[in-house]
Coordinates of C-alpha atoms and ligand atoms in Angstrom, one line a residue:
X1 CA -1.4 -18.4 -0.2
X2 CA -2.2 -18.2 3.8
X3 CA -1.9 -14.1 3.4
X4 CA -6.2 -14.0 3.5
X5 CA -8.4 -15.2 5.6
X6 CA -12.1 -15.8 6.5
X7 CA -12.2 -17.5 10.2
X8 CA -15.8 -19.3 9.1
X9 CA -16.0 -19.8 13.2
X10 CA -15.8 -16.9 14.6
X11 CA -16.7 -14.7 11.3
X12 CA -13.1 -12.7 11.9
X13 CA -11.8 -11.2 8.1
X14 CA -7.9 -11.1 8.3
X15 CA -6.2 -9.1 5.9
X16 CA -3.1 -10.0 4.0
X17 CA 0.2 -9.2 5.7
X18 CA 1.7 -5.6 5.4
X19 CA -1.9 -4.1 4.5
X20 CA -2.0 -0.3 4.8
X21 CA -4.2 0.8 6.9
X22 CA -4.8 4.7 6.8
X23 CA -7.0 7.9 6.7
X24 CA -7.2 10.3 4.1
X25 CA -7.4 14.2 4.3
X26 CA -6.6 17.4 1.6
X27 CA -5.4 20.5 2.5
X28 CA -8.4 22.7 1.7
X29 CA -10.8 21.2 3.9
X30 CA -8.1 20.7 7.1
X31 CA -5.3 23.5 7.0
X32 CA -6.5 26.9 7.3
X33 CA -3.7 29.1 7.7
X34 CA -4.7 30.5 4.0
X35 CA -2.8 33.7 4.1
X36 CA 0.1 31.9 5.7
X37 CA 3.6 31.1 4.9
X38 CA 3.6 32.7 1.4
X39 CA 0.4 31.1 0.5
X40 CA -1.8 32.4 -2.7
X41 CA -5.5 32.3 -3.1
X42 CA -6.6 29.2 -4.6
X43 CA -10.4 28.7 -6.5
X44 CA -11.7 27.5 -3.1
X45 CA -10.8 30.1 -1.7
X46 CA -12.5 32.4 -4.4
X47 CA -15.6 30.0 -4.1
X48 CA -16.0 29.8 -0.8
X49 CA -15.7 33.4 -0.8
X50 CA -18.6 34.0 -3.1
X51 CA -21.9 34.6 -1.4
X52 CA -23.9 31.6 -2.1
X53 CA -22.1 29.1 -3.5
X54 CA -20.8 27.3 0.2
X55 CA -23.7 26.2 2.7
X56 CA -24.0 28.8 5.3
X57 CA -21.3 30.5 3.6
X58 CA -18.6 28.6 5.4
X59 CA -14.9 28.6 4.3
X60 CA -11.2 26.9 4.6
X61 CA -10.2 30.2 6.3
X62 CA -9.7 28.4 9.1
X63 CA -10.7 24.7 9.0
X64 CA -9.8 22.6 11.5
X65 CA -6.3 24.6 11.9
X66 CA -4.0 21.8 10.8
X67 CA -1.4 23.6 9.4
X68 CA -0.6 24.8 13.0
X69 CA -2.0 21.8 14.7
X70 CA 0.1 19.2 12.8
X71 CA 2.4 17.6 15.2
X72 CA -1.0 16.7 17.7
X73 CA -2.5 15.4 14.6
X74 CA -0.1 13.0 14.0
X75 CA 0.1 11.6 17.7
X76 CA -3.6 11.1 17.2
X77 CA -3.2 8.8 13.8
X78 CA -0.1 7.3 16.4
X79 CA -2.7 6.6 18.9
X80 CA -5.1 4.9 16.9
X81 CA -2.2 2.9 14.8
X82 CA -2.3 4.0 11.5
X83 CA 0.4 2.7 8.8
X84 CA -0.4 5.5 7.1
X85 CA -1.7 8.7 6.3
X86 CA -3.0 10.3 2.7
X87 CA -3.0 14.1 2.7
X88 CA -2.9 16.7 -0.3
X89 CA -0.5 19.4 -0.6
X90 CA -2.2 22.9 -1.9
X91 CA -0.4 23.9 -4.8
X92 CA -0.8 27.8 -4.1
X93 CA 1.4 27.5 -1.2
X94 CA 4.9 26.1 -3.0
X95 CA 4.4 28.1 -6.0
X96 CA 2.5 31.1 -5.0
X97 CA 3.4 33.4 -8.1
X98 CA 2.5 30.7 -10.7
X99 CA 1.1 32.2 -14.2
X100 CA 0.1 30.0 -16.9
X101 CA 2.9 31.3 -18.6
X102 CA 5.8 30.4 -15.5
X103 CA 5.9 28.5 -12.6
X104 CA 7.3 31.3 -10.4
X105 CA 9.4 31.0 -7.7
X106 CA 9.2 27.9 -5.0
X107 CA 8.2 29.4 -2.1
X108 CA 10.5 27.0 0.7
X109 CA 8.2 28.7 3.3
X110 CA 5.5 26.5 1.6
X111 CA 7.5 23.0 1.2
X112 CA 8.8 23.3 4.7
X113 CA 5.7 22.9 6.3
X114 CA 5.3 19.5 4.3
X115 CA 8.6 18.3 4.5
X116 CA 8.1 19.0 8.4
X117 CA 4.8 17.0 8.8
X118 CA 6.5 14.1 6.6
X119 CA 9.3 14.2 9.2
X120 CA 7.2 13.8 11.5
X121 CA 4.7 11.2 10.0
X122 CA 8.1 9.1 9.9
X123 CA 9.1 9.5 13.1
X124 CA 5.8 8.6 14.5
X125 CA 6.2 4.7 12.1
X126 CA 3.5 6.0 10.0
X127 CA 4.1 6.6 5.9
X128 CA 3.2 9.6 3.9
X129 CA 0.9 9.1 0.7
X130 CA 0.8 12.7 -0.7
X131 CA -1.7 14.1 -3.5
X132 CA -0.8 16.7 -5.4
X133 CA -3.6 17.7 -6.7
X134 CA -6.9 17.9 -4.7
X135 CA -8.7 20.7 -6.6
X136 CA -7.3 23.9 -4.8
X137 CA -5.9 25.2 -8.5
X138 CA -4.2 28.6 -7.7
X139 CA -6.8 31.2 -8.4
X140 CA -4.5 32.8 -11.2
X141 CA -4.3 30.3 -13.1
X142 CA -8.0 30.2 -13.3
X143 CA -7.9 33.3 -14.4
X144 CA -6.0 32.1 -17.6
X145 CA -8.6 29.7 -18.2
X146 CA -7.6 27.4 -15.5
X147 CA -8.4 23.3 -16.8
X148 CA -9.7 24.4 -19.9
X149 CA -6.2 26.6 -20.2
X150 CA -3.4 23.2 -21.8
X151 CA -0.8 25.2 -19.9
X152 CA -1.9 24.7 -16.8
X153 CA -1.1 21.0 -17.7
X154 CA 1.9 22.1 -18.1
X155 CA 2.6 24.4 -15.1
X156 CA 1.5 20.9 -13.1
X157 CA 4.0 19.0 -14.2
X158 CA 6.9 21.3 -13.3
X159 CA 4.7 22.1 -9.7
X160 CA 5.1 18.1 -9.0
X161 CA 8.4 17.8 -10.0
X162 CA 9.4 20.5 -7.6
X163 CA 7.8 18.6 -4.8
X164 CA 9.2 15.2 -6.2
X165 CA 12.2 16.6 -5.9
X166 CA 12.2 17.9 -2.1
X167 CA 10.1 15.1 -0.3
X168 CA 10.7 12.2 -2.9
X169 CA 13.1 10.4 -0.7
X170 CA 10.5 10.4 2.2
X171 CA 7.3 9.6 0.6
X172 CA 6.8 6.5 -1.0
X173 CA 3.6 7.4 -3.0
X174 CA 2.8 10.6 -5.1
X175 CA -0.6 10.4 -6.3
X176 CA -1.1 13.2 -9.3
X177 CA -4.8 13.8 -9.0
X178 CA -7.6 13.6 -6.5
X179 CA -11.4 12.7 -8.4
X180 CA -10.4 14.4 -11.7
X181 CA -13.8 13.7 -12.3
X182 CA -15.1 16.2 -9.9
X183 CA -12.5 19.0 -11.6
X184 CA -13.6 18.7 -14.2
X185 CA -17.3 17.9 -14.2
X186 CA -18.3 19.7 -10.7
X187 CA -15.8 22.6 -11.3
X188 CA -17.0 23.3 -15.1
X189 CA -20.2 22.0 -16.2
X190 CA -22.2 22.0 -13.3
X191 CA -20.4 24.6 -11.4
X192 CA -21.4 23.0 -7.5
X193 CA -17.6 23.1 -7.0
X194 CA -15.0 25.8 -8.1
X195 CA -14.4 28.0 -10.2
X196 CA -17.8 27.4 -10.8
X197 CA -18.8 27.6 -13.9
X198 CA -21.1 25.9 -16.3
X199 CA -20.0 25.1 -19.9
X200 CA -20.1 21.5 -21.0
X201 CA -17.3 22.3 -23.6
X202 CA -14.9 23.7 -21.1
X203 CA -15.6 20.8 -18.8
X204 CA -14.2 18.5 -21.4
X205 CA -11.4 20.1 -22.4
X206 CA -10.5 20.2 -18.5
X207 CA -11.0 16.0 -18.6
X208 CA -8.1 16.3 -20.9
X209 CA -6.0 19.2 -19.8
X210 CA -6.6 17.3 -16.5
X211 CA -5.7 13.5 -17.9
X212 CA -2.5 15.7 -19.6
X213 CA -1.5 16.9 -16.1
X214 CA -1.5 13.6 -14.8
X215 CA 0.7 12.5 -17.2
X216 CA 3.1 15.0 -17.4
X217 CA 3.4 14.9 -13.1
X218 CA 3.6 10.9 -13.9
X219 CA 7.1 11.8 -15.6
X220 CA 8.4 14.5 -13.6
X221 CA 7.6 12.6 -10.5
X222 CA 9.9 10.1 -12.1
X223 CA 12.6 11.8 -12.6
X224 CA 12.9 14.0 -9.4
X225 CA 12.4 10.9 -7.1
X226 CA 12.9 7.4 -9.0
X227 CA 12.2 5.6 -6.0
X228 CA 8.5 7.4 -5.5
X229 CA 5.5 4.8 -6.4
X230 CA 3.1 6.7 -8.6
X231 CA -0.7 6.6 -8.7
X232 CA -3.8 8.0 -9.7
X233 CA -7.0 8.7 -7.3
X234 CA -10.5 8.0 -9.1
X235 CA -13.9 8.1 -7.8
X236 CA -15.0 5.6 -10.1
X237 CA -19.0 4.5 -10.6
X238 CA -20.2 1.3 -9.9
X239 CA -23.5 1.8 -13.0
X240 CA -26.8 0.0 -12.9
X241 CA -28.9 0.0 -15.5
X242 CA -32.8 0.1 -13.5
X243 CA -33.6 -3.3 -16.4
X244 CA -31.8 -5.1 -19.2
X245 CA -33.8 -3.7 -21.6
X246 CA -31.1 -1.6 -24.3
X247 CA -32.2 2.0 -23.5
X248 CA -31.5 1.4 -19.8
X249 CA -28.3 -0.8 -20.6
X250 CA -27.5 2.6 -23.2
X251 CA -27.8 5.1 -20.0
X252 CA -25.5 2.7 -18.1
X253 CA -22.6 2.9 -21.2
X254 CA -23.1 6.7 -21.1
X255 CA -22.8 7.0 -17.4
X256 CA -19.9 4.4 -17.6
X257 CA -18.3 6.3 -20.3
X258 CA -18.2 10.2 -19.2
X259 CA -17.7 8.8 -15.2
X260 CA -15.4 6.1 -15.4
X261 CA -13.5 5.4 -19.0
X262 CA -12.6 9.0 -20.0
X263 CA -10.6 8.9 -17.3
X264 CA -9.1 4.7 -17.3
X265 CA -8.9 4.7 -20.9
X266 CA -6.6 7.4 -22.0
X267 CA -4.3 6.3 -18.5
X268 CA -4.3 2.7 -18.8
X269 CA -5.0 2.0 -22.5
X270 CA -3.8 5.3 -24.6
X271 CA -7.1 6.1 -26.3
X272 CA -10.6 8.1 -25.4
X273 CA -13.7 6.0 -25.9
X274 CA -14.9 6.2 -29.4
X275 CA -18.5 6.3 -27.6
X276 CA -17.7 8.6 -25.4
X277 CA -16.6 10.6 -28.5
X278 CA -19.1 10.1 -30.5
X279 CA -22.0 11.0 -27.5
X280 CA -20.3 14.3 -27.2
X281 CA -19.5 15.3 -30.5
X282 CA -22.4 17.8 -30.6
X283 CA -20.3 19.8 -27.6
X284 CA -16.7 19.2 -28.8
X285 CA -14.4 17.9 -31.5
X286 CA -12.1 17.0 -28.9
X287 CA -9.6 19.1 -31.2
X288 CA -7.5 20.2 -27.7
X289 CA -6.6 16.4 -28.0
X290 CA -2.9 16.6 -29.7
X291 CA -0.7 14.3 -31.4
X292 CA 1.8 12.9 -28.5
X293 CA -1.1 13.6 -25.5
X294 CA -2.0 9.9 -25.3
X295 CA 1.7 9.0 -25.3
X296 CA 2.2 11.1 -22.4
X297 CA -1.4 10.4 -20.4
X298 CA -0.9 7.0 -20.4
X299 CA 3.1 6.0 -18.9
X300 CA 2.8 3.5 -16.6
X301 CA 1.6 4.4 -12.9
X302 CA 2.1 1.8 -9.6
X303 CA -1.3 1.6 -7.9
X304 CA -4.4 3.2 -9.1
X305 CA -6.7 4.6 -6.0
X306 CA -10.0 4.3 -5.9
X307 CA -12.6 6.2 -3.9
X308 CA -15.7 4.8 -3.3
X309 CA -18.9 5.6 -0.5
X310 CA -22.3 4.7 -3.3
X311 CA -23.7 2.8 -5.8
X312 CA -25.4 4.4 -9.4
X313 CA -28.3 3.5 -10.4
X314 CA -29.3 4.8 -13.8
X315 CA -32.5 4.5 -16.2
X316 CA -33.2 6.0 -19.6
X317 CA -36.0 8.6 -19.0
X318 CA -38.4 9.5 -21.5
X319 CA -39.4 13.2 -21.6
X320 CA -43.0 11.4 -20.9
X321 CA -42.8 11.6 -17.3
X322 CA -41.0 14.1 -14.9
X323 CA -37.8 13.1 -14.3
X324 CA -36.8 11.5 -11.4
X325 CA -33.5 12.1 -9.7
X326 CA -33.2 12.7 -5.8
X327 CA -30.0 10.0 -5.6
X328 CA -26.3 11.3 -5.6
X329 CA -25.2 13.7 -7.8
X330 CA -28.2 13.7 -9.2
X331 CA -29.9 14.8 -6.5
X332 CA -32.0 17.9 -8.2
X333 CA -28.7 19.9 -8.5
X334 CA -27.2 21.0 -11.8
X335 CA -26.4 18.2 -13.6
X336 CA -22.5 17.1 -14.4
X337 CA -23.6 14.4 -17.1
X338 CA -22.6 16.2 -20.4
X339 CA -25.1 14.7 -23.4
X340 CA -26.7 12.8 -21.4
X341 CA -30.3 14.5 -21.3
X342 CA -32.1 11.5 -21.3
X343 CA -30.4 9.2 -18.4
X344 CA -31.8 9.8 -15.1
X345 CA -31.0 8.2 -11.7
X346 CA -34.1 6.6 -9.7
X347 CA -34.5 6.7 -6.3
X348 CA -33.1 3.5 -4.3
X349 CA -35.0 2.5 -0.7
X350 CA -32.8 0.9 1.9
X351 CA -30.4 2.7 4.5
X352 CA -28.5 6.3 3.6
X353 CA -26.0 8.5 4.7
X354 CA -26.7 12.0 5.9
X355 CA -25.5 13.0 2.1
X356 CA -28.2 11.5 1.2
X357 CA -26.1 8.8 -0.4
X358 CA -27.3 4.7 -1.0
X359 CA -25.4 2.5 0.8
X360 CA -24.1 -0.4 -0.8
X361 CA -20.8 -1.7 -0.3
X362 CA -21.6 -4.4 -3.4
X363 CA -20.2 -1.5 -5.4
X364 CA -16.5 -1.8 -4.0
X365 CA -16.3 -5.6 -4.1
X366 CA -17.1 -4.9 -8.0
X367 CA -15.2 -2.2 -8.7
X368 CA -12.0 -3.4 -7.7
X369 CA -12.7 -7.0 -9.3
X370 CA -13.8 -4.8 -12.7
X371 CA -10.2 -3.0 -12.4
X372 CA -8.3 -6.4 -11.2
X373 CA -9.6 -8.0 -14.4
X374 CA -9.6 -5.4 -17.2
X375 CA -5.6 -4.1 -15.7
X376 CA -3.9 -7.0 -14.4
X377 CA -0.9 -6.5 -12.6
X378 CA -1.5 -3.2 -11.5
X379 CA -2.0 -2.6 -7.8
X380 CA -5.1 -1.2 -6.4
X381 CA -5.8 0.9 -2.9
X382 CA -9.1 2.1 -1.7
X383 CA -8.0 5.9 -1.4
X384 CA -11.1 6.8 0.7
X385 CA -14.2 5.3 2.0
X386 CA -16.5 6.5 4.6
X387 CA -19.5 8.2 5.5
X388 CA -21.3 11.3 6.8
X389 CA -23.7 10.7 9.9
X390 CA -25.4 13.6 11.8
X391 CA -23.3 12.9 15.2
X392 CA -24.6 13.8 18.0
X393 CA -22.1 14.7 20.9
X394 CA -22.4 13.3 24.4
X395 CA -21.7 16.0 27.1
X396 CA -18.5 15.0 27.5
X397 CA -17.6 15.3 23.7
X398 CA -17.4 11.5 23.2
X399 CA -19.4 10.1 20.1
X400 CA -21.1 7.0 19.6
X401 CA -21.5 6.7 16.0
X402 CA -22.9 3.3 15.1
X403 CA -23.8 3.5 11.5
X404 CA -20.7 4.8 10.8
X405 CA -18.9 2.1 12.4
X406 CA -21.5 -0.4 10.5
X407 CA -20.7 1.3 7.2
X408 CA -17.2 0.9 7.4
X409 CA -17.1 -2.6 8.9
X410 CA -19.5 -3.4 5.6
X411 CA -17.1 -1.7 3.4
X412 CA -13.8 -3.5 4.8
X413 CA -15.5 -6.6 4.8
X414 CA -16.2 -5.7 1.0
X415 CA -12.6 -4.7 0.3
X416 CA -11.7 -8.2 1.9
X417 CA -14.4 -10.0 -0.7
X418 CA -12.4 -8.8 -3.1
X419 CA -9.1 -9.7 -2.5
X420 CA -10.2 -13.3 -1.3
X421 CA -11.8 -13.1 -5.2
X422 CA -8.1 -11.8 -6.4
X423 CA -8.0 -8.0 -6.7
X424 CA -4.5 -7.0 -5.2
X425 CA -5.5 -4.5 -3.2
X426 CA -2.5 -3.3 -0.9
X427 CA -4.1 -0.8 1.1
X428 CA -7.3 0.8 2.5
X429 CA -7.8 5.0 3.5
X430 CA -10.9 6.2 5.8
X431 CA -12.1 9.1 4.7
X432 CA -11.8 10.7 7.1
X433 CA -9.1 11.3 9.9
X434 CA -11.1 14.6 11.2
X435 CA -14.4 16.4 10.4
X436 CA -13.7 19.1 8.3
X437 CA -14.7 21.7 5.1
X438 CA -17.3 19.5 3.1
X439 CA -16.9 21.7 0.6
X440 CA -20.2 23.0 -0.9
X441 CA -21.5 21.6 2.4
X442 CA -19.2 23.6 4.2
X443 CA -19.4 22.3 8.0
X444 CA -22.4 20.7 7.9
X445 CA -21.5 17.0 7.0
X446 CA -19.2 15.0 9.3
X447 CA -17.0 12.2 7.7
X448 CA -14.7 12.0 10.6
X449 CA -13.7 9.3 12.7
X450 CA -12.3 11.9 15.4
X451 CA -14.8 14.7 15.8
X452 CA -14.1 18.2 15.7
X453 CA -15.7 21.0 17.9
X454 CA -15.1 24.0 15.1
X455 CA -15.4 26.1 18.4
X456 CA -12.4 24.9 20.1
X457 CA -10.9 22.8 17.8
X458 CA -10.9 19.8 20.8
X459 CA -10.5 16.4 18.6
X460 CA -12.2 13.6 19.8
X461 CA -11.9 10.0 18.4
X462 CA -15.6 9.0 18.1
X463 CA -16.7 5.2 18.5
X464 CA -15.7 4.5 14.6
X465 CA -12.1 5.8 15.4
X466 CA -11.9 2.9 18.1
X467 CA -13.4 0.2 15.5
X468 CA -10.8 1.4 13.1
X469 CA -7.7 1.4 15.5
X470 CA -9.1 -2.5 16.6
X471 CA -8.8 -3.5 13.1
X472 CA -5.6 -1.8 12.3
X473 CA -4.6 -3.6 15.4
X474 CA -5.3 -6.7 14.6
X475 CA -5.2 -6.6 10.8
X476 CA -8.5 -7.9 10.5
X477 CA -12.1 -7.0 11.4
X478 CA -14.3 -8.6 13.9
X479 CA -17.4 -9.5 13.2
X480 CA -20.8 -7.3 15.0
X481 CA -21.5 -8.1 17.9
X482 CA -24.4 -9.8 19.1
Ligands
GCO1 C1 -13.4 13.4 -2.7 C2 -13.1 14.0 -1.7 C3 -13.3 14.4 -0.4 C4 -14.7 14.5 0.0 C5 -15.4 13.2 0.3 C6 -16.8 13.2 0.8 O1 -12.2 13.2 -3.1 O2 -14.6 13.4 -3.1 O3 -11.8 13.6 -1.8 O4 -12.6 15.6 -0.4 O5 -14.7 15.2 1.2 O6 -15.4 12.4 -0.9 O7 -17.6 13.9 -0.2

């Protein structure tokens, strides 16, 4: 096979032929319009709301105004030569009445405005990857219990057949969920994300009401557009143990098990991790899991997506010394790690983003060899990847974003490590097109590659953007210069 290439002279990293090259957005944290078109409150909405849950208590309200800003959107991915764009549709606005007992009616108001950007997402040569799930759950169905509620499993699956079924012969991929983990865990043990609320017990019965949704919008998917490619989005975690002594190699399995193979396992192989099991057992029998679930969690899927921006590094801590935890997740906020009391994440030197995050694109060259090797023949896509960097604007509202463009020229050039080692990964998504709603971080982090000034809404592409659109270009990325 010619498809990959490393130029050894000139350092250039060609990607196969056909690659996807796109950007990734969801609706909550670009569309505004919330009380628009027939559209219902969603738990972001009630979150964001809630005095003291989003940083400076910013909100979607508004965003960055896609929903009305659409069509100059897509002349901007046009411009910098995208193949392809990933964006979520919000739930709340196609079925606005849902309860947990009906799905209500379809509100066309609702579908129209995403069969209209699809339309034009086509015209413009670029194809439509659409999520169906990126956490904006309608708020009333929270109110039933929301993930922890098995209906609302339910009430999925007939919500993505109804959008299988009016944009199915237009978009080539449906991908069911967005970071289940982050529903489930963030949204219901920790409570940094909505609904907010903290209750280890409810957080695993959403994993499964959530890995139950997936499946049953697998099948409906299926049958309302049989042409559709199907996928799942996971942020999975590349786990270190700090030594290979066995109580730091046991806080790796933990971390490995509640982060990464509650959610592979039941998809790809039809089973929950007896570990996983066992280590929770003091918080849940796991009796919500019923005969036929695993059957229906785990039909077949096309690609799997992955989302990765930093590495875990994890270290059994012994109540002997404080614990220390300023990395990632763990980053001295509630904890999402359910029975896991005595894992703790150290501190890692080198270069971070402005989250705060380790970079270290190691991570993705190993996550996607980890998945090419335990799944074969299932494709793979890098879903998002990017970074937040406090950008500074020039006058003229150009920005020169160097570590951006560093991170993601690291990143592709990791993606391409692994495909020259035999993953088959098709296709790779910035996160993100546009700055936007950070969710607990409201405004103040900026993963875009085209900046946003909130105040006027003005988009411009920063430096990364014209790094990106080089490499789309040419299907390959150029080596630094100098
Ligand atoms: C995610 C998210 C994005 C975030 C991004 C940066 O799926 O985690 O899809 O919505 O904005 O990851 O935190």
């Amino acid at each position: 096979m010619t498809s990959i290439q490393h130029d050894q002279e000139t350092g250039t990293l060609r990607f196969p032929e056909g690659f996807v090259w796109g950007a990734a957005t969801a609706a909550y944290q670009i569309e505004g319009a919330v009380a628009e078109d027939g559209r219902t409150p969603s738990i972001w909405d009630t979150f964001s709301h809630t005095p003291g849950k989003v940083l400076d208590g910013d909100t979607g309200d508004v965003a960055v105004d896609h929903y009305h800003r659409f069509r100059s959107d897509v002349a901007l991915m046009a411009e910098l030569g995208l193949t392809a764009y990933r964006f979520s549709i919000a739930w709340p606005r196609i079925t606005p009445h849902v309860t947990a007992d009906a799905i209500g009616p379809v509100n066309e108001a609702g579908l129209a405005f995403y069969s209209a950007l699809v339309d034009e997402l086509l015209a413009a040569g670029i194809s439509p990857t659409a999520t169906l799930y990126h956490w904006d759950l309608p708020q009333a169905l929270e109110d039933a219990g929301g993930w922890t509620n098995r209906a609302t499993a339910d009430r999925f699956g007939e919500y993505a057949g109804i959008v299988a079924a009016a944009l199915g012969d237009r978009v080539g991929v449906f991908t069911t969920l967005n970071e289940p983990f982050c529903s489930a865990y963030l949204g219901y043990a920790c409570g940094v994300h909505a609904p907010g609320r903290t209750d280890d017990a409810a957080a695993l019965a959403a994993v499964h009401h959530l890995n139950l949704a997936h499946g049953r919008a697998v099948a409906a998917v299926r049958a309302a557009a049989p042409a559709a490619r199907v996928s799942l989005t996971l942020n999975l975690g590349w786990i270190n143990p700090a030594t290979d002594s066995a109580p730091d190699v046991d806080a790796a399995r933990r971390i490995d098990g509640l982060q990464n193979r509650v959610f592979l396992d039941p998809v790809l192989n039809g089973r929950y991790p007896e570990d996983v099991l066992a280590d929770t057992s003091a918080v849940t029998d796991w009796s919500f899991v019923r005969p036929g679930d695993l059957e229906v969690i785990s039909a077949p899927i096309d690609v799997l997506g992955l989302n990765y921006y930093s590495p875990t590094h994890v270290r059994h801590w012994t109540r002997e010394r404080p614990r220390e935890s300023p990395t990632g997740l763990d980053d001295g906020s509630p904890r999402p790690w359910i029975a896991a009391d005595d894992v703790e994440f150290p501190t890692q030197h080198g270069p971070r983003t402005e989250m705060g995050w380790t970079i270290d694109p190691r991570g993705l060259t190993e996550l996607l060899l980890r998945l090419a090797a335990e799944h074969p023949g299932l494709d793979l896509m890098v879903t998002e990847n990017g970074a937040a960097f406090a950008d500074v604007p020039e006058p003229d509202g150009s920005v020169h974003d160097p570590e951006r463009v560093a991170y993601l020229r690291d990143h592709l050039a990791a993606v391409h490590e692994a495909i020259s080692r035999g993953a088959p990964v098709t296709g790779y998504y910035v996160w993100s097109l546009l700055d936007n709603f950070e969710w607990a971080y409201g405004y103040s982090k900026r993963f875009g590659i085209v900046a946003v000034d909130y105040a006027t809404q003005q988009r411009t592409p920063k430096d990364s953007a014209h790094f990106y659109a080089a490499t789309v270009r040419a299907n390959a990325v150029e080596p630094a210069p100098g």
